[in-house]
XYZ file of C-alpha atoms in Angstrom:
692
model
C 0.025 -0.054 -0.028
C 1.356 3.331 -1.059
C 2.112 5.861 1.655
C 2.609 9.616 1.362
C 5.916 9.828 3.160
C 7.445 7.466 0.592
C 6.828 9.762 -2.378
C 8.905 12.668 -3.688
C 7.601 14.846 -6.560
C 10.606 16.862 -7.755
C 11.854 18.877 -10.678
C 15.335 19.436 -12.032
C 15.819 23.009 -13.027
C 18.652 25.258 -14.227
C 20.126 27.422 -16.980
C 20.512 25.716 -20.374
C 23.630 23.502 -20.577
C 23.938 23.177 -16.752
C 23.549 19.474 -16.955
C 19.883 18.844 -16.000
C 19.329 15.986 -18.459
C 22.718 14.416 -17.770
C 22.060 14.503 -14.006
C 18.544 12.975 -14.537
C 20.069 10.283 -16.762
C 22.575 9.349 -13.950
C 19.750 9.346 -11.383
C 17.810 6.792 -13.592
C 20.892 4.686 -13.914
C 21.800 4.534 -10.278
C 18.145 3.826 -9.275
C 18.188 0.851 -11.626
C 15.526 2.166 -13.987
C 17.912 2.054 -16.995
C 20.982 -0.119 -17.475
C 22.990 2.013 -19.848
C 23.761 5.730 -19.365
C 22.843 7.920 -22.231
C 24.573 11.237 -23.116
C 23.370 14.534 -24.622
C 26.192 14.452 -27.277
C 25.191 10.970 -28.297
C 21.501 11.912 -28.546
C 20.503 8.769 -26.628
C 19.156 9.971 -23.342
C 15.856 8.707 -21.916
C 14.365 12.032 -21.187
C 15.109 13.961 -24.462
C 12.922 11.765 -26.660
C 11.989 14.461 -29.213
C 14.233 14.269 -32.326
C 14.811 18.036 -32.050
C 16.107 17.607 -28.509
C 18.631 15.103 -29.696
C 19.563 17.293 -32.573
C 19.907 20.528 -30.647
C 21.262 19.141 -27.417
C 18.708 20.958 -25.345
C 15.527 20.075 -23.480
C 12.480 21.574 -25.238
C 9.559 19.907 -23.505
C 9.451 18.979 -19.789
C 9.550 15.129 -19.509
C 8.305 13.128 -16.470
C 9.440 9.781 -15.252
C 9.030 7.720 -12.071
C 11.797 5.710 -10.382
C 12.635 4.222 -6.928
C 15.552 4.728 -4.512
C 16.342 2.861 -1.335
C 17.282 5.025 1.614
C 17.780 3.813 5.185
C 16.384 0.373 4.081
C 13.136 1.902 2.850
C 12.101 2.213 -0.765
C 10.923 5.683 -1.931
C 9.170 6.621 -5.178
C 10.557 9.640 -6.938
C 8.515 11.348 -9.715
C 10.964 13.484 -11.631
C 10.296 16.300 -14.144
C 13.234 17.393 -16.194
C 12.502 20.976 -17.314
C 13.997 23.039 -20.187
C 16.654 25.688 -19.539
C 16.022 27.969 -22.565
C 13.885 31.056 -21.844
C 11.736 30.423 -24.902
C 10.244 27.352 -23.161
C 9.621 28.959 -19.759
C 5.959 27.764 -19.821
C 7.338 24.194 -19.398
C 9.126 25.228 -16.222
C 6.174 27.278 -14.992
C 3.604 24.490 -15.209
C 5.991 21.858 -13.884
C 6.816 23.878 -10.736
C 3.108 24.538 -10.231
C 2.557 20.848 -9.497
C 5.817 19.836 -7.855
C 6.561 19.555 -4.105
C 10.320 20.165 -4.321
C 13.128 20.834 -6.803
C 16.830 20.397 -7.424
C 18.466 23.620 -8.757
C 21.623 22.841 -10.767
C 24.501 25.256 -11.047
C 27.619 25.022 -13.261
C 30.687 25.122 -10.989
C 32.527 27.473 -13.349
C 29.679 29.599 -14.747
C 27.809 30.003 -11.391
C 24.399 31.637 -11.260
C 23.408 32.174 -14.882
C 20.447 34.287 -16.266
C 17.912 31.541 -16.700
C 18.769 30.081 -13.255
C 17.522 33.376 -11.804
C 14.307 33.114 -13.791
C 13.506 29.575 -12.731
C 14.465 30.313 -9.149
C 12.030 33.174 -9.117
C 9.294 30.787 -10.350
C 10.182 28.306 -7.613
C 9.730 31.130 -5.078
C 6.412 32.098 -6.689
C 5.024 28.607 -6.222
C 6.750 28.192 -2.790
C 8.699 25.100 -3.871
C 11.440 23.972 -1.390
C 14.761 23.593 -3.212
C 18.137 21.977 -2.715
C 21.224 23.032 -4.817
C 23.661 20.894 -6.709
C 26.858 22.524 -8.002
C 27.553 20.374 -11.073
C 30.557 20.105 -13.378
C 33.153 20.238 -10.498
C 35.596 18.678 -13.043
C 35.327 21.708 -15.387
C 38.089 24.272 -15.894
C 37.514 27.164 -13.551
C 35.296 25.244 -11.140
C 34.952 27.086 -7.789
C 32.442 25.693 -5.310
C 32.553 28.435 -2.673
C 32.321 31.148 -5.322
C 29.103 29.549 -6.643
C 27.766 29.322 -3.028
C 28.488 33.064 -2.609
C 26.707 33.894 -5.880
C 23.633 31.856 -4.940
C 23.341 33.976 -1.733
C 23.921 37.254 -3.494
C 21.817 36.778 -6.530
C 18.943 34.523 -5.530
C 17.995 36.039 -2.181
C 18.374 32.736 -0.329
C 20.690 31.398 2.405
C 22.648 28.463 0.828
C 24.063 25.919 3.336
C 26.881 23.659 2.084
C 26.394 20.178 3.403
C 29.291 18.881 1.297
C 32.727 20.132 0.401
C 34.628 19.105 -2.800
C 37.785 17.135 -2.662
C 39.782 18.852 -5.336
C 38.421 20.580 -8.443
C 38.838 20.576 -12.260
C 40.916 17.605 -13.382
C 41.771 16.858 -9.755
C 38.133 16.461 -8.581
C 38.117 13.112 -6.683
C 34.942 13.182 -4.496
C 33.105 14.998 -1.771
C 33.252 15.418 1.980
C 30.026 14.894 3.861
C 29.966 17.743 6.367
C 27.226 16.167 8.537
C 28.935 12.841 8.899
C 32.401 14.362 8.512
C 33.737 11.693 6.089
C 35.145 11.638 2.572
C 33.375 9.891 -0.320
C 35.610 8.699 -3.192
C 34.223 7.111 -6.392
C 36.316 4.133 -7.409
C 35.094 3.071 -10.841
C 34.337 4.743 -14.219
C 30.553 4.349 -14.131
C 30.331 5.766 -10.590
C 28.383 2.814 -9.166
C 30.989 2.176 -6.351
C 32.417 4.540 -3.771
C 34.367 4.229 -0.609
C 34.342 6.142 2.673
C 37.628 7.625 3.906
C 38.767 10.004 6.505
C 38.977 13.675 5.522
C 42.371 14.635 3.907
C 44.582 16.535 6.364
C 44.888 19.602 4.122
C 41.064 20.000 4.116
C 40.333 19.130 7.749
C 40.449 22.673 9.104
C 38.365 24.071 6.296
C 35.773 21.338 6.715
C 35.577 21.848 10.515
C 34.902 25.520 9.911
C 32.271 24.704 7.301
C 30.570 22.242 9.683
C 30.593 24.783 12.509
C 28.963 27.331 10.135
C 26.430 24.666 9.035
C 25.289 23.994 12.665
C 25.216 27.732 13.492
C 23.044 28.538 10.476
C 20.605 25.742 11.275
C 20.396 26.903 14.933
C 19.556 30.443 13.776
C 16.738 29.108 11.621
C 15.265 26.349 13.781
C 14.139 26.935 17.343
C 14.004 23.251 18.314
C 17.635 22.734 17.139
C 18.713 26.021 18.760
C 17.846 24.797 22.202
C 20.050 21.747 21.985
C 22.795 23.682 20.142
C 22.974 26.110 23.115
C 22.733 23.466 25.833
C 25.143 20.795 24.508
C 26.393 21.100 20.918
C 28.604 18.005 21.280
C 25.592 15.773 21.855
C 23.907 16.627 18.568
C 23.567 13.524 16.363
C 23.427 13.300 12.585
C 19.655 12.589 12.473
C 18.901 15.672 14.491
C 20.905 17.817 12.072
C 19.074 16.220 9.092
C 15.651 16.723 10.690
C 16.350 20.421 11.580
C 17.814 21.088 8.090
C 14.717 19.610 6.484
C 12.468 21.826 8.555
C 14.436 24.917 7.560
C 14.407 23.806 3.952
C 10.609 23.300 3.876
C 10.056 26.701 5.433
C 12.307 28.254 2.654
C 14.771 29.639 5.190
C 17.699 27.529 4.012
C 18.754 25.649 0.854
C 21.303 22.719 1.329
C 24.095 22.715 -1.269
C 25.788 19.611 -2.646
C 28.369 19.205 -5.399
C 29.696 16.730 -7.893
C 30.003 16.038 -11.623
C 27.137 14.100 -13.172
C 28.911 13.607 -16.491
C 31.899 12.029 -14.711
C 29.529 10.008 -12.489
C 30.516 11.451 -9.104
C 28.147 12.788 -6.481
C 24.762 11.669 -7.777
C 23.993 9.036 -5.095
C 24.412 11.459 -2.214
C 22.145 13.877 -4.155
C 19.462 11.112 -4.269
C 19.857 10.663 -0.515
C 19.431 14.446 -0.103
C 16.234 14.411 -2.168
C 14.761 11.877 0.282
C 16.177 13.694 3.333
C 15.398 17.315 2.673
C 12.595 17.584 0.132
C 9.005 17.015 1.161
C 6.555 14.237 0.753
C 3.132 15.417 -0.552
C 1.576 15.381 2.979
C 4.342 17.698 4.172
C 3.268 20.469 1.871
C 0.728 23.050 3.045
C -2.971 22.651 2.243
C -3.912 24.274 -1.012
C -6.435 26.991 -1.615
C -9.420 25.952 -3.657
C -12.900 27.216 -4.557
C -16.356 25.827 -5.034
C -17.329 26.876 -8.521
C -21.008 26.630 -7.878
C -20.902 28.503 -4.576
C -18.057 31.012 -5.080
C -16.582 30.098 -1.678
C -12.842 29.415 -0.856
C -11.582 26.527 1.309
C -8.349 24.776 2.105
C -7.953 21.377 0.468
C -6.036 18.787 2.513
C -3.594 16.659 0.422
C -5.008 13.234 1.381
C -6.422 10.150 -0.145
C -9.499 10.304 2.129
C -10.682 13.581 0.371
C -12.809 13.837 -2.702
C -10.896 13.363 -5.940
C -9.183 16.638 -7.077
C -6.458 16.973 -9.744
C -4.932 19.720 -11.819
C -4.111 19.303 -15.511
C -0.590 20.614 -16.048
C 0.117 19.313 -19.499
C -1.645 17.848 -22.505
C 0.324 15.604 -24.934
C -0.874 14.215 -28.257
C 0.597 10.766 -28.649
C 0.645 9.143 -32.082
C -0.555 5.820 -30.785
C -2.697 6.733 -27.761
C -4.153 9.964 -28.781
C -4.477 12.811 -26.230
C -2.779 12.175 -22.880
C -3.809 14.500 -19.993
C -0.998 14.775 -17.468
C -2.286 15.514 -13.981
C -1.103 16.053 -10.447
C -3.593 14.409 -7.967
C -4.022 16.554 -4.858
C -6.905 14.778 -3.164
C -8.772 11.406 -3.200
C -8.226 8.594 -5.664
C -9.322 7.618 -9.171
C -9.945 4.272 -10.867
C -9.937 3.500 -14.557
C -13.498 3.833 -15.837
C -14.462 6.512 -13.330
C -16.380 9.554 -14.467
C -15.165 12.916 -13.263
C -15.949 16.676 -13.807
C -13.972 19.172 -15.735
C -14.916 22.274 -13.810
C -13.934 24.861 -16.431
C -15.975 23.227 -19.225
C -18.693 22.067 -16.809
C -18.469 18.635 -18.541
C -18.568 15.075 -17.220
C -15.679 13.049 -18.693
C -14.839 9.389 -18.403
C -11.259 8.088 -17.725
C -10.607 5.106 -19.872
C -7.071 4.387 -18.650
C -4.554 5.660 -16.076
C -0.867 5.543 -17.081
C 2.335 5.851 -15.045
C 4.645 8.250 -16.951
C 8.051 6.930 -18.107
C 9.317 9.641 -20.514
C 7.972 8.385 -23.889
C 6.937 5.020 -22.437
C 3.916 4.378 -20.198
C 2.738 1.546 -17.953
C -0.831 0.862 -16.761
C -1.926 2.000 -13.320
C -5.064 0.596 -11.665
C -5.555 3.511 -9.368
C -4.260 7.060 -9.058
C -4.085 8.516 -5.559
C -3.264 11.842 -3.886
C 0.370 12.634 -4.463
C 0.560 10.919 -7.825
C 1.604 12.481 -11.104
C 0.158 10.497 -13.938
C -1.476 10.566 -17.360
C -5.187 10.066 -18.114
C -6.497 8.675 -21.363
C -9.924 9.389 -22.891
C -10.536 13.008 -21.853
C -11.806 15.491 -24.426
C -11.839 19.325 -24.350
C -9.192 19.453 -21.616
C -6.692 22.304 -21.283
C -3.634 23.088 -19.270
C -4.766 24.558 -15.946
C -8.122 22.776 -15.790
C -9.339 21.285 -12.513
C -10.661 17.703 -12.570
C -12.790 16.571 -9.538
C -15.530 14.281 -8.354
C -18.829 14.817 -10.019
C -20.421 16.324 -6.912
C -17.645 18.636 -5.865
C -17.260 21.458 -8.434
C -13.776 22.261 -7.052
C -11.565 24.829 -8.813
C -7.782 24.972 -8.096
C -5.622 27.994 -8.924
C -4.736 27.714 -12.551
C -1.373 28.021 -14.254
C -0.086 31.363 -15.491
C 0.448 31.450 -19.182
C 2.960 34.056 -20.420
C 1.911 36.376 -23.206
C 3.560 35.703 -26.606
C 5.931 38.458 -27.824
C 6.688 37.401 -31.437
C 4.652 36.154 -34.382
C 5.093 34.770 -37.879
C 2.544 34.286 -40.686
C 2.119 30.705 -41.827
C 0.209 28.775 -44.464
C 0.230 25.208 -45.865
C 2.570 24.682 -48.755
C 0.242 22.621 -50.813
C -3.575 22.603 -51.358
C -3.877 19.022 -50.048
C -2.511 20.153 -46.617
C -5.196 22.722 -46.124
C -7.502 20.131 -44.568
C -5.083 19.133 -41.879
C -3.681 22.609 -41.341
C -6.276 23.674 -38.719
C -6.193 20.350 -36.907
C -2.347 20.326 -36.713
C -2.310 23.806 -35.230
C -4.976 22.836 -32.712
C -2.784 19.873 -31.646
C 0.319 21.975 -31.000
C -1.685 24.693 -29.167
C -3.229 21.941 -26.972
C 0.316 20.815 -26.029
C 1.830 24.313 -25.676
C -0.594 26.989 -24.314
C 2.020 29.700 -24.627
C 1.313 29.466 -28.431
C -1.513 31.494 -29.837
C -3.152 31.339 -33.243
C -4.823 34.421 -34.727
C -6.332 35.277 -38.094
C -5.338 38.781 -39.268
C -8.550 40.535 -40.247
C -7.106 42.653 -43.122
C -5.012 40.066 -44.898
C -6.714 36.818 -43.687
C -3.299 35.417 -42.861
C -2.844 32.861 -40.116
C -0.443 34.212 -37.375
C 1.390 31.896 -35.012
C 2.503 33.735 -31.857
C 5.158 32.474 -29.462
C 7.856 33.269 -26.961
C 10.857 33.785 -29.205
C 12.577 32.837 -32.490
C 13.825 29.418 -31.258
C 10.264 28.713 -29.909
C 8.624 29.256 -33.273
C 11.467 27.505 -35.127
C 10.860 24.407 -32.983
C 7.117 24.579 -33.601
C 7.688 24.688 -37.383
C 9.900 21.615 -37.114
C 7.274 19.901 -34.945
C 4.589 20.513 -37.547
C 6.785 18.861 -40.161
C 8.024 15.896 -38.101
C 4.995 15.106 -35.913
C 2.074 16.295 -38.047
C 3.578 15.676 -41.569
C 2.719 19.294 -42.474
C 4.987 21.464 -44.600
C 4.267 25.171 -44.232
C 5.458 28.468 -45.766
C 6.427 31.066 -43.106
C 6.729 34.836 -43.156
C 9.241 36.990 -41.399
C 9.000 37.277 -37.576
C 6.815 40.118 -36.309
C 6.914 41.887 -32.974
C 3.865 41.832 -30.720
C 3.495 45.580 -30.341
C 0.796 47.132 -28.012
C -0.858 50.511 -27.849
C -1.527 52.929 -24.932
C -3.030 56.361 -24.553
C -1.146 59.318 -22.970
C -3.948 61.700 -21.884
C -7.279 61.487 -20.180
C -10.202 62.796 -22.149
C -13.924 63.131 -21.625
C -16.349 61.928 -24.225
C -20.123 61.477 -24.690
C -21.389 58.756 -26.872
C -25.045 58.484 -27.992
C -26.459 55.636 -30.018
C -29.858 56.432 -31.413
C -31.427 54.214 -34.082
C -35.069 53.854 -34.895
C -36.319 51.129 -37.156
C -39.757 49.735 -37.856
C -39.817 47.767 -34.587
C -37.889 48.253 -31.453
C -35.164 50.865 -31.734
C -31.664 51.201 -30.188
C -30.758 53.820 -27.597
C -27.696 54.246 -25.392
C -26.266 57.428 -23.870
C -23.105 57.476 -21.825
C -20.553 60.129 -20.772
C -17.127 58.843 -19.596
C -13.494 59.754 -19.248
C -10.859 57.556 -20.863
C -7.181 57.579 -20.118
C -4.123 55.624 -18.991
C -4.215 53.478 -15.806
C -2.200 54.997 -12.968
C -2.046 51.902 -10.666
C 0.706 50.134 -12.646
C -1.545 47.256 -13.737
C -2.518 46.216 -17.230
C -5.987 45.564 -18.718
C -9.168 47.542 -18.343
C -10.049 49.434 -15.130
C -13.821 50.413 -15.294
C -15.105 52.689 -12.564
C -18.789 53.432 -12.271
C -19.319 57.022 -10.921
C -22.895 57.386 -12.206
C -25.644 58.268 -9.681
C -29.260 57.779 -9.448
C -29.387 54.617 -11.685
C -29.082 56.647 -14.888
C -27.367 53.571 -16.346
C -28.875 50.352 -14.822
C -26.329 48.104 -13.062
C -27.272 45.167 -15.244
C -25.903 47.018 -18.293
C -22.404 47.335 -16.713
C -21.094 43.885 -17.803
C -22.132 44.747 -21.427
C -20.294 48.202 -21.215
C -17.201 46.376 -19.853
C -17.420 43.794 -22.626
C -17.681 46.591 -25.272
C -14.526 48.365 -24.009
C -12.641 45.111 -23.602
C -13.427 43.951 -27.179
C -12.536 47.408 -28.566
C -9.212 47.290 -26.681
C -8.218 44.159 -28.758
C -7.550 46.345 -31.769
C -6.166 49.830 -31.175
C -6.368 53.104 -32.949
C -2.892 53.416 -34.567
C -2.702 49.958 -35.980
C -4.079 46.520 -35.258
C -2.364 46.161 -31.963
C -4.182 45.675 -28.605
C -4.177 48.356 -25.916
C -1.879 47.639 -23.020
C -3.974 49.357 -20.333
C -6.942 51.645 -20.036
C -8.959 53.374 -17.305
C -12.533 54.327 -17.991
C -14.774 56.266 -15.501
C -18.466 56.375 -16.278
C -19.774 59.760 -15.286
C -23.395 60.072 -16.595
C -25.809 58.641 -19.062
C -29.443 57.989 -19.909
C -31.693 55.245 -21.207
C -34.933 54.970 -23.215
C -37.729 53.104 -21.504
C -38.460 50.905 -24.612
C -35.451 51.139 -26.883
C -32.484 50.634 -24.529
C -30.901 47.177 -24.202
C -27.656 45.832 -22.837
C -26.309 45.239 -26.370
C -26.901 48.954 -27.221
C -24.490 50.019 -24.446
C -21.966 47.420 -25.548
C -22.079 48.942 -29.148
C -21.890 52.470 -27.655
C -18.799 51.523 -25.650
C -17.006 50.241 -28.745
C -17.888 53.358 -30.792
C -17.057 55.754 -27.964
C -13.695 54.041 -27.398
C -12.398 54.725 -30.889
C -13.486 58.360 -30.857
C -12.100 59.086 -27.399
C -8.845 57.252 -27.991
C -8.120 59.381 -31.092
C -8.210 62.446 -28.768
C -6.205 60.814 -25.955
C -2.745 60.874 -27.700
C -2.359 57.120 -28.553
C 1.087 55.833 -28.816
C 2.928 52.544 -29.568
C 4.622 50.146 -27.097
C 7.307 47.549 -27.909
C 8.576 44.572 -25.915
C 11.981 45.180 -24.331
C 14.112 42.152 -23.680
C 16.606 41.896 -20.785
C 19.729 40.381 -22.370
C 22.634 38.898 -20.398
C 25.662 38.435 -22.645
C 28.666 36.506 -21.380
C 31.800 37.207 -23.471
C 35.600 37.079 -23.351
C 36.853 40.558 -22.378
C 38.602 40.960 -25.780
C 35.278 41.351 -27.507
C 33.491 43.715 -25.158
C 34.054 46.668 -27.393
C 32.579 44.870 -30.388
C 29.627 43.583 -28.340
C 28.858 47.112 -27.058
C 29.051 48.625 -30.514
C 26.611 45.976 -31.837
C 24.239 46.684 -28.878
C 24.203 50.376 -29.740
C 23.445 49.624 -33.288
C 20.371 47.644 -32.069
C 19.127 50.458 -29.785
C 20.361 48.503 -26.751
C 21.102 50.149 -23.378
C 23.782 48.635 -21.248
C 22.607 48.412 -17.604
C 25.718 46.818 -15.976
C 28.931 45.026 -16.737
C 30.068 42.334 -14.217
C 33.464 40.751 -13.909
C 33.721 36.989 -14.172
C 37.460 36.129 -14.154
C 38.566 36.657 -17.729
C 34.932 36.847 -18.935
C 32.486 39.666 -18.542
C 28.729 39.586 -18.337
C 26.874 42.528 -19.927
C 23.341 43.190 -18.792
C 21.464 45.225 -21.422
C 17.899 46.114 -22.451
C 17.268 45.541 -26.140
C 14.010 46.089 -28.115
C 12.776 42.753 -29.339
C 12.496 44.153 -32.889
C 16.326 44.501 -32.831
C 17.192 40.968 -31.671
C 16.162 38.970 -34.808
C 19.332 37.096 -35.836
C 21.245 38.419 -32.848
C 22.536 35.065 -31.642
C 24.312 34.193 -34.967
C 25.563 37.791 -35.263
C 26.980 37.619 -31.727
C 28.749 34.402 -32.456
C 30.225 35.955 -35.607
C 31.638 39.063 -33.947
C 33.096 37.102 -30.967
C 34.410 34.093 -32.912
C 31.876 31.943 -31.118
C 33.178 32.910 -27.651
C 30.097 34.611 -26.334
C 26.567 33.451 -25.391
C 23.371 35.296 -24.663
C 20.167 34.674 -22.643
C 17.133 36.838 -23.168
C 13.808 37.282 -21.386
C 10.924 39.684 -21.646
C 11.534 42.609 -19.279
C 8.767 45.151 -19.982
C 7.033 47.161 -22.639
C 8.274 50.699 -23.509
C 7.236 53.445 -25.927
C 8.491 53.163 -29.492
C 10.652 56.193 -30.391
C 8.566 58.737 -32.432
C 10.718 58.449 -35.533
C 10.189 54.662 -35.666
C 6.462 54.680 -35.042
C 5.548 55.562 -38.563
C 7.886 52.883 -39.963
C 6.374 50.169 -37.714
C 2.798 51.193 -38.657
C 3.663 51.149 -42.372
C 4.942 47.602 -42.028
C 1.834 46.339 -40.078
C-alpha cells in the first residue's frame, strides 16, 4: 500500500547546458530504471525523446518519469520532471513547478548563477517550492564551489548551506566530503556505481571543521528546536537531529542545502538522491492548497490526502501518435480508478477516464488506481486544457490555474500545398493543446494565419514539430513583434447611439473619461461613478465587454491596448429602446473616438539580455548593442569573462545570436527574457505602422 511519506515529486531546473538531463540520466541509472547511461552528445538520453532535443542538445519539453531509490532500508518513489533551460520554453518550467513539491536547482561550477537560473528560481519562489542546490561540473576548468555558493546567496536571495565540500576541483576532482557525517566519499570506478568512505584529507580538515561549525550555527539560527540543543550541549547533537532540523528549515524556505559533484563523470549523484529523500517534502508535508467551489463562489483549504474527494490539476496535454490525447495531471486529493467519470470544472463537462498511465518519458505503464500525491496521465478525456481542474462529479472544485505568459513574437504561416489545407487547422490545434504559450490568430485585413510564441527558437521548434510530428509542410513569413498601444492623456467623451427602425429601436447614452491606468496594472479598469441609476447596473457587464473587445484592436494599428482606465460619469436610457447590447455597441464606438483624442502611442517589448563574453570582445559587443538600440545596464566581472546586462528592443534581436557568435568568434553566449514594454521612439512609429 502506497504511503505519502514514501513519495517525492521533484523537478530538475537550471540554466541551459547546466547538466539537467545528464544528471537525470545518472539518477535513472543509479536507481536501476535504466541499465545504460545515455549522453546528450550521443543523442540517446531517456528524457530527451523528441528528435529536435537530440539534434539541438537541449531540453524543449518537460519530461516526467518515475523511479525508486532505497534510503535507510526503505524504498521511496521519486517522480521527476526534467525541465527546459532555454527562456523560450519557460511555460514548461512554470507548469512543472506549479505541481511539484520540491526541486533540485543545478549550477555550473565554473559559470555560477546564470540568467535563466535566476528566472526559474523566481518561479520556484512564486510557487513556494522547497529547493536543494547541486553544484555540477566540478571537473570543469575554472570550477569554484565556494564562489558559486556566494553567488547563490547574493543573486537568488536565499541562504545556501553547504552540506558537502569538494575534494579537489577541475581535473583533480576526486569526490566530496560529507559535512554532516564528517567523512570523505571517493568514487572508485568509471561508471560511478561504487564509492568508498575515507577520513577527510589533512589539508582539508580545518576548512571542513569551519564549514561544519557554520552549518550548525546557521541551522540553529533558523530552527528553534535545534537552537535549544545547540546552546545546551552542541557536542551531543547527532546526525539525524541535524538532518531533521535542516529539512524543517528547507521546507520553510529559510535555507537551501548545497551539494556538489559532476554528473557527467559519475560522481556525487547517489548522495544527491539521499538528499532528495532527506530534505525535500513528501506530498503530505506540503501546506494545504487554496481551492474554490465553482457553484458557490466560496474558498476553502484542500487537504492533500487520499480520504478527500478526488481533485487533480491538468498541467500538460500531450498528443501521442498511438494513444491520442494524454492528459497529465497532479492528483491533490482522493483517488481515481480506470473507468471513473469525473468533472472538468472549467468546461462544466462530465468526462470518463478510460485508462490511467504511469509516466516513463515516452513510455507508459498501466496503473489501476491514481491517488493523492501521484503524477500520472489520463486517457480518454476531451476538451481538456492546461490549468483545468478535474474533480468528483459532486464537488465542483476549482484550483488555482497556471499562469500562461503572453507571446511576444509572431510569424505568418500557410500550408505549402492545397492538399495540406484540410489538416492545417487540426495540426495547429494539436500543437496549441500541447503548448498553451502559443497563440493562433487570423489577421482581419489580410486573412493570414499568425502563429505567436515566446521567441525565435520557440517558433522554429514549432515549425519543425509541424513537419516531423504532423507531416505538415508550411510556408512562413518574417517574424513580427507583438506591439501594443496605450493612450497618454485622459479625455472626456459623450457617446449617444440612437437608431429607430420599424420595430424596437436602439438607444444608449453615456458620458465617460478615458485615459491611462495609474495603478501600474495592465488591462481595463472600469469605474462606475454614475448616480441615481441613470445607467442600470445590469448594463455594466455589457459596457465592460464593449470596451474590452474594442481594446483588442487599437487606434494606430491593429495592436491591442496595453492598459486603459474608463470612468462612467453620466448617461441615460430609453424606456423601450435601450438594451444591454446597445450599451456594448456604444462603448465600442465611444472607445475609438475618445482614444483618437487621448494621444495614442505605440509600445514595444523590451528584452533583458545577459551576454557573457571574453573581455577581448567587449568593445565589439557594445558597438553592436548600440546599433540595435540596446542600453547597457551593468557589466560584471567573471574572471577573464564579462557579463553585460542590457535592455534591447525585441525588434532589434532577430538574428542576434548568430551575429553575436560571428563578432566574438563563437566565444560569447546570450540569454534573453521579456523585461517590460516601452514606448516606441517617435521616428520609428511611422515605420512600424507602415509595415503592419
